PDB file of C-alpha atoms in Angstrom:
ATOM      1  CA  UNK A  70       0.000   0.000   0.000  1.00  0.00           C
ATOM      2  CA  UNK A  71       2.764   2.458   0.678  1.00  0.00           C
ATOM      3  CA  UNK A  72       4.294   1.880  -2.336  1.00  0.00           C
ATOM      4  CA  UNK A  73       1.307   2.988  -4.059  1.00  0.00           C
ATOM      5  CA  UNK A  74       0.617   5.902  -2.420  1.00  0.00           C
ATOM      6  CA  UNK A  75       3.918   6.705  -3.236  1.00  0.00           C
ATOM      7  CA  UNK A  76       3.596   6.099  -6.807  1.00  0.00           C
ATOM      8  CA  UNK A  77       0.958   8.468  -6.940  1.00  0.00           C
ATOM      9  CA  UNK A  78       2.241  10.912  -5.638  1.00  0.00           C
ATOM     10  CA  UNK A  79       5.746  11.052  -7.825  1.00  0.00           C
ATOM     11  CA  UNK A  80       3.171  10.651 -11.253  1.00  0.00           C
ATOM     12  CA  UNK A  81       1.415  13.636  -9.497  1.00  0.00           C
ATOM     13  CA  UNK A  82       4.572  15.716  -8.774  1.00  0.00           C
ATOM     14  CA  UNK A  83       5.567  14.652 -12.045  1.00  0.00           C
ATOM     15  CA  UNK A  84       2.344  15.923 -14.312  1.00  0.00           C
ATOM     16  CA  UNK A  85       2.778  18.778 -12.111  1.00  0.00           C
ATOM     17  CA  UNK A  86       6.342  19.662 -13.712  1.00  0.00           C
ATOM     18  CA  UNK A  87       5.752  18.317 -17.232  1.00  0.00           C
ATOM     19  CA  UNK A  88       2.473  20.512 -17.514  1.00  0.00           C
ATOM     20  CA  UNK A  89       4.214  23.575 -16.237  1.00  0.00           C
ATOM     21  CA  UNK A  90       4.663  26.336 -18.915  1.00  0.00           C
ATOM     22  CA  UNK A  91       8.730  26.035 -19.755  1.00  0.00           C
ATOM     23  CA  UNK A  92      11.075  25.693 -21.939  1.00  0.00           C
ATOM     24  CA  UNK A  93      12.236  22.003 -21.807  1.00  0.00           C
ATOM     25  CA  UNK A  94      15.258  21.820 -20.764  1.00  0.00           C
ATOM     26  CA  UNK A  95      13.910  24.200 -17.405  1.00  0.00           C
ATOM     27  CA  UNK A  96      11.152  21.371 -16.691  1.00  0.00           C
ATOM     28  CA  UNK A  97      14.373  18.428 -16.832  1.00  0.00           C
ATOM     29  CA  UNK A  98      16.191  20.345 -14.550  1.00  0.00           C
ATOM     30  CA  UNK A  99      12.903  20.631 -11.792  1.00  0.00           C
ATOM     31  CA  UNK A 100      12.438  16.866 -12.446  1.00  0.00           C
ATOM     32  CA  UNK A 101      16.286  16.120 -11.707  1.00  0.00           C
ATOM     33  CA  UNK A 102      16.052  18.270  -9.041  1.00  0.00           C
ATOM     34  CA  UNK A 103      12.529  17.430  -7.383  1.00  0.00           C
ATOM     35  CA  UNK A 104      14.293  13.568  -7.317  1.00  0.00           C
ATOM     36  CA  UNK A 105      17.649  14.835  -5.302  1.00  0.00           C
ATOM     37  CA  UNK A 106      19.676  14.068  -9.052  1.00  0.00           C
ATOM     38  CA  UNK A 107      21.891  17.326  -9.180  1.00  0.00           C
ATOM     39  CA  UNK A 108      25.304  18.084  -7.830  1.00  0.00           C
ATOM     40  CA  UNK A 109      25.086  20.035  -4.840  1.00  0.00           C
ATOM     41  CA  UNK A 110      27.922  20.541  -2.290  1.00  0.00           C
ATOM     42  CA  UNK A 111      25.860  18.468   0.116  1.00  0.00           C
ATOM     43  CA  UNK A 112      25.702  15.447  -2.463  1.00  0.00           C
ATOM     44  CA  UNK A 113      29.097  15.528  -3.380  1.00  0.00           C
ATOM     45  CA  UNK A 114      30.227  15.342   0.425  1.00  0.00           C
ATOM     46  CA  UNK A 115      28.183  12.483   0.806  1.00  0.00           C
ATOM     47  CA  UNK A 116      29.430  10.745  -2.067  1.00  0.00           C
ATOM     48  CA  UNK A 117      33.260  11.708  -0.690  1.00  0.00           C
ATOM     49  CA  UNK A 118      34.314  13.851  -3.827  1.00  0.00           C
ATOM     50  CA  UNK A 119      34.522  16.650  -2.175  1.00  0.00           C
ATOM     51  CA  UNK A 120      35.484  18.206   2.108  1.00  0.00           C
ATOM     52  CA  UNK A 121      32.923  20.475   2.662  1.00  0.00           C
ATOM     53  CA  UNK A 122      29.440  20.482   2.108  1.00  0.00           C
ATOM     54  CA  UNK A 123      28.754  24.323   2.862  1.00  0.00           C
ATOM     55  CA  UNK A 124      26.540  26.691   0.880  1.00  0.00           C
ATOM     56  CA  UNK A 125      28.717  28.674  -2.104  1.00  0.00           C
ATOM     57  CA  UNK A 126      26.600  31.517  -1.454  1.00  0.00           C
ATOM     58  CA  UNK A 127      25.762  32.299   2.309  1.00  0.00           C
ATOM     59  CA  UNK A 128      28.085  29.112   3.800  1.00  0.00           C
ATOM     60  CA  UNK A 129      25.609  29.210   6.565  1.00  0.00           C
ATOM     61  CA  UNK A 130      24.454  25.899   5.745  1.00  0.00           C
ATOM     62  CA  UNK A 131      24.161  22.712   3.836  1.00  0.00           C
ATOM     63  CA  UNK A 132      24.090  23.046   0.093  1.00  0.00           C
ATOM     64  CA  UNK A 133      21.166  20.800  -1.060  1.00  0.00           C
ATOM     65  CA  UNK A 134      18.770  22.150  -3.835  1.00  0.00           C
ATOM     66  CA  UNK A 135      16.322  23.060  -1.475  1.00  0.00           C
ATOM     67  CA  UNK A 136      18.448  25.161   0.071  1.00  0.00           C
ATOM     68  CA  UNK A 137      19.588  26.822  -2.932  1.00  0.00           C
ATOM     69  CA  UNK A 138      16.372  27.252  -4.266  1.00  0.00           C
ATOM     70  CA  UNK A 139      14.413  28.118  -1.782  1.00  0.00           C
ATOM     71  CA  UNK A 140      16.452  28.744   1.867  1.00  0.00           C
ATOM     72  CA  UNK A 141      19.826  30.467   1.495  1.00  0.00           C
ATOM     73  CA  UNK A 142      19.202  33.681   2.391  1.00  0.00           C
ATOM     74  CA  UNK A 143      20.121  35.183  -1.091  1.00  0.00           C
ATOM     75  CA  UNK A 144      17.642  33.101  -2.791  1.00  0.00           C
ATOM     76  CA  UNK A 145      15.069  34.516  -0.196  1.00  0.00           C
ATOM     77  CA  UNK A 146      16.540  38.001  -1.051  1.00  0.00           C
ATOM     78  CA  UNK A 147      15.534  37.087  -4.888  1.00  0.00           C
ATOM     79  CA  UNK A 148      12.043  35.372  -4.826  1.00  0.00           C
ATOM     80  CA  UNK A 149      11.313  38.458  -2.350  1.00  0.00           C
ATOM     81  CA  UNK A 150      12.061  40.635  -5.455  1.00  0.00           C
ATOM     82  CA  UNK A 151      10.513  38.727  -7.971  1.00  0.00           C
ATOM     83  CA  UNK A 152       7.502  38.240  -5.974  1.00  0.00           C
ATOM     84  CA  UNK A 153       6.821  41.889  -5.237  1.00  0.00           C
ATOM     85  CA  UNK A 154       7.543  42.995  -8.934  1.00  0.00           C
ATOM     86  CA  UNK A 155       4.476  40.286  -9.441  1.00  0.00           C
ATOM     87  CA  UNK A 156       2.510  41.939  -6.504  1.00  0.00           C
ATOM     88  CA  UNK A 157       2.904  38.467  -4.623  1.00  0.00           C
ATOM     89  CA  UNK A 158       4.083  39.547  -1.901  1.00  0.00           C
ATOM     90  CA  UNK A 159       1.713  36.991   0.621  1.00  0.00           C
ATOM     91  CA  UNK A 160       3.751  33.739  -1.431  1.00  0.00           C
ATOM     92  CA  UNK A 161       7.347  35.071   0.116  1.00  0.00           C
ATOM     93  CA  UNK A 162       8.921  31.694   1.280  1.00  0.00           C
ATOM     94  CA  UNK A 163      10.365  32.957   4.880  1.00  0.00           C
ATOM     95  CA  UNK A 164      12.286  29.498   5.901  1.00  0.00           C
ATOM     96  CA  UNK A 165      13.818  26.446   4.337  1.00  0.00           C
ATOM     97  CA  UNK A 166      11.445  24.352   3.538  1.00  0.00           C
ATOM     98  CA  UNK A 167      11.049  21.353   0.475  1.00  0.00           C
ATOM     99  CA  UNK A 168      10.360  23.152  -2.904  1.00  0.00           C
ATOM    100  CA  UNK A 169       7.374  20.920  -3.854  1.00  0.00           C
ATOM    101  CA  UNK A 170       5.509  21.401  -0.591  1.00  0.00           C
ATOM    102  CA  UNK A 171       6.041  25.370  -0.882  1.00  0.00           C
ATOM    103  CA  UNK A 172       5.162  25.459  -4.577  1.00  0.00           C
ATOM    104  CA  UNK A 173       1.873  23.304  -4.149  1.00  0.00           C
ATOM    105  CA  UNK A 174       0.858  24.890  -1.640  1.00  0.00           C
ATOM    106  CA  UNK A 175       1.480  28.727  -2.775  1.00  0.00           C
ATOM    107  CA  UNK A 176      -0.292  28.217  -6.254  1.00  0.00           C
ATOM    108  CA  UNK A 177      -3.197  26.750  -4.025  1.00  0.00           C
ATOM    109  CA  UNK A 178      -3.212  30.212  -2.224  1.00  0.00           C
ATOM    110  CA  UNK A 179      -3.970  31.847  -5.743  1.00  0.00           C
ATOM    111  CA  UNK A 180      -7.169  31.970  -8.571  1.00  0.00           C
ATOM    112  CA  UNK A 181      -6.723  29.679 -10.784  1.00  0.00           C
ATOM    113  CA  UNK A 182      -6.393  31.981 -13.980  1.00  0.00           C
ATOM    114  CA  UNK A 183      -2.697  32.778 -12.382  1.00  0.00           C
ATOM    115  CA  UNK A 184      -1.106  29.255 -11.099  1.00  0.00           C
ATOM    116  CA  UNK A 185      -0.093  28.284 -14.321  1.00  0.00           C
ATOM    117  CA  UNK A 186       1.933  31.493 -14.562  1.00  0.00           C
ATOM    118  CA  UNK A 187       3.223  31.092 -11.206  1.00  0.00           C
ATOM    119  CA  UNK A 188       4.352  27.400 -11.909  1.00  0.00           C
ATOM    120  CA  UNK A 189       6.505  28.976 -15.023  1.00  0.00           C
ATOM    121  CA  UNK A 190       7.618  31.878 -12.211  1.00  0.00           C
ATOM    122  CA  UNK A 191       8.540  28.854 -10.054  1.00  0.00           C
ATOM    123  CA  UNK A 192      10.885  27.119 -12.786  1.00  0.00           C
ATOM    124  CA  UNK A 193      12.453  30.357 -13.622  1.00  0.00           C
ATOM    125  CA  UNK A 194      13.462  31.576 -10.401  1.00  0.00           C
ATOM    126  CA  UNK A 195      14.709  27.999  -9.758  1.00  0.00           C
ATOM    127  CA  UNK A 196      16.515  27.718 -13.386  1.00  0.00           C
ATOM    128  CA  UNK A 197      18.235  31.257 -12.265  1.00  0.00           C
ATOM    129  CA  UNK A 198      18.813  30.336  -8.778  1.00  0.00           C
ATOM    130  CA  UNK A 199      20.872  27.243  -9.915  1.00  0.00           C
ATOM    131  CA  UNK A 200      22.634  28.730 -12.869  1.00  0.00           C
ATOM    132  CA  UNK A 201      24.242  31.471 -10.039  1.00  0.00           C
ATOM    133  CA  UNK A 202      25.127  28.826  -7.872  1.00  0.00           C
ATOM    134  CA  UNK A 203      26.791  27.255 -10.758  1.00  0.00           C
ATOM    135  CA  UNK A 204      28.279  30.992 -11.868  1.00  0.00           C
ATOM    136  CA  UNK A 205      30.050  31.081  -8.552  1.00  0.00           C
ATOM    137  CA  UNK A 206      31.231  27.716  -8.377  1.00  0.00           C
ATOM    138  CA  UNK A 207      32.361  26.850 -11.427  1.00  0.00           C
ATOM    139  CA  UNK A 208      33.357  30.656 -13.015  1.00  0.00           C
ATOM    140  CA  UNK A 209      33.812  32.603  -9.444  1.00  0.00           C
ATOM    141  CA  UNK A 210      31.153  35.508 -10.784  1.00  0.00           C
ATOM    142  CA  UNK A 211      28.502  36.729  -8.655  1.00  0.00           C
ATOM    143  CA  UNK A 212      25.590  39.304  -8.579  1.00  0.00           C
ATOM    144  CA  UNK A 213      23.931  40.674  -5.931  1.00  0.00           C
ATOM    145  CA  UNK A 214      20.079  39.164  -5.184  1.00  0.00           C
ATOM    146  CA  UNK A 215      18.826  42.760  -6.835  1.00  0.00           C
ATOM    147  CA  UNK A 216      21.293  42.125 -10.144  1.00  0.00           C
ATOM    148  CA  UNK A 217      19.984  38.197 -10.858  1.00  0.00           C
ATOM    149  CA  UNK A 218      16.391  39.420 -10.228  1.00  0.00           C
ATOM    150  CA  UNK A 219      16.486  42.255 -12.437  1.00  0.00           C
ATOM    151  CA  UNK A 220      18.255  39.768 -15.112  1.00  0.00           C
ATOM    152  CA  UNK A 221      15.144  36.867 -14.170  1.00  0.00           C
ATOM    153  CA  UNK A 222      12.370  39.720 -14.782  1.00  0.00           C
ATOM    154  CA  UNK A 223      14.300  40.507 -17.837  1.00  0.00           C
ATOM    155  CA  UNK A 224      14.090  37.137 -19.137  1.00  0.00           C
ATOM    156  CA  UNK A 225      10.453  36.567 -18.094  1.00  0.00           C
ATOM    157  CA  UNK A 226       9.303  39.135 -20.940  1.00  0.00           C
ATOM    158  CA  UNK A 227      11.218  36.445 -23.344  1.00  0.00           C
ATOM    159  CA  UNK A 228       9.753  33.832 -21.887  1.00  0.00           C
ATOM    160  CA  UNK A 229       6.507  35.773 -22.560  1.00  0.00           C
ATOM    161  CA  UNK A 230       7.712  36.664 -26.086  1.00  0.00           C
ATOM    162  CA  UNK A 231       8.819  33.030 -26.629  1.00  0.00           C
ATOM    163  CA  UNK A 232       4.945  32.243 -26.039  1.00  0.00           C
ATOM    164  CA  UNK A 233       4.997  30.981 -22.482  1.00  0.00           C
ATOM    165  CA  UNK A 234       1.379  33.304 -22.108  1.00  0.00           C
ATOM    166  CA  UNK A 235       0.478  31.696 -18.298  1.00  0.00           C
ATOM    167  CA  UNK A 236       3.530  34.216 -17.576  1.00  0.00           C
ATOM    168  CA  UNK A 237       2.124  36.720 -19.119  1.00  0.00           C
ATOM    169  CA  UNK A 238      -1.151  37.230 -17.261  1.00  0.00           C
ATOM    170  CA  UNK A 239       1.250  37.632 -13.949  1.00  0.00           C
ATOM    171  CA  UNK A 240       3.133  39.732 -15.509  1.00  0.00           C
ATOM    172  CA  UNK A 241       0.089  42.025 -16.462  1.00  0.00           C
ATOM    173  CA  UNK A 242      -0.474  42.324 -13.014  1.00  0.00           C
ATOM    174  CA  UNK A 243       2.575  44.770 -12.740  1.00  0.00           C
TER     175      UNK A 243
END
């Protein structure tokens, strides 16, 4: 019976990230990360390849994707941003928590006509979140939280352009 239940809910996290308005190489990178399949710090220590498993960014804590997507303190700095250019300022994530259970339940806290835009929000903070981390640990270049949010609203009018249109009706709200 467990198993089950835990089948379902993987095909429903799953739809969930396949459905979301993204480009596709965005919605590989949430299903990677949503099954703990990226290269973190964290990951790497555990797997011995590397002495440290500290955040690149704050190195106040572990870095798992959770925490980089959602916890370190710059990445709270950024959806904060984000968030209030989208006047969504109630969805503000204010502690580490699992990415899935703060994005289901968020786009349950909105109408209906806007969760499919906030799903695509979702996977382009994330997608921007990660590509910093990986900035500063694999280039040693780093913006400030107000720089990479600028640079993600920036690229949410391509994603627009590009015809991801559940963006657009957030972004109408600005």
């Amino acid at each position: 019976l467990q198993r089950n239940v835990l089948w379902l809910l993987q095909a429903a996290e799953a739809a969930l990230i396949w459905k979301t308005p993204a480009p596709p190489w965005v919605k590989f990178f949430f299903w990677l990360a949503l099954h703990g399949k990226c290269w973190t710090a964290d990951r790497r220590w555990r797997h011995g390849l590397q002495d440290d498993n500290s955040c690149i960014t704050c190195d106040q804590s572990a870095e798992t994707l959770d925490h980089i997507i959602l916890g370190c303190v710059f990445s709270r700095e950024v959806w904060a941003a984000c968030l209030r250019a989208f006047r969504l300022l109630q969805l503000i994530p204010t502690h580490e928590e699992r990415i899935l259970d703060w994005w289901t339940t968020s786009r349950k806290r909105l109408p209906k006509v806007l969760r499919r835009g906030f799903d695509s929000l979702i996977f382009l903070v994330g997608w921007n979140l990660w590509k910093e981390r990986n900035g500063r640990t694999f280039d040693r270049a780093a913006r400030q939280p107000r720089q990479l949010a600028q640079a993600i609203l920036e690229e949410a009018s391509l994603w627009i352009a590009a015809g991801y249109r559940p963006l657009g009706a957030l972004d109408a709200r600005r």
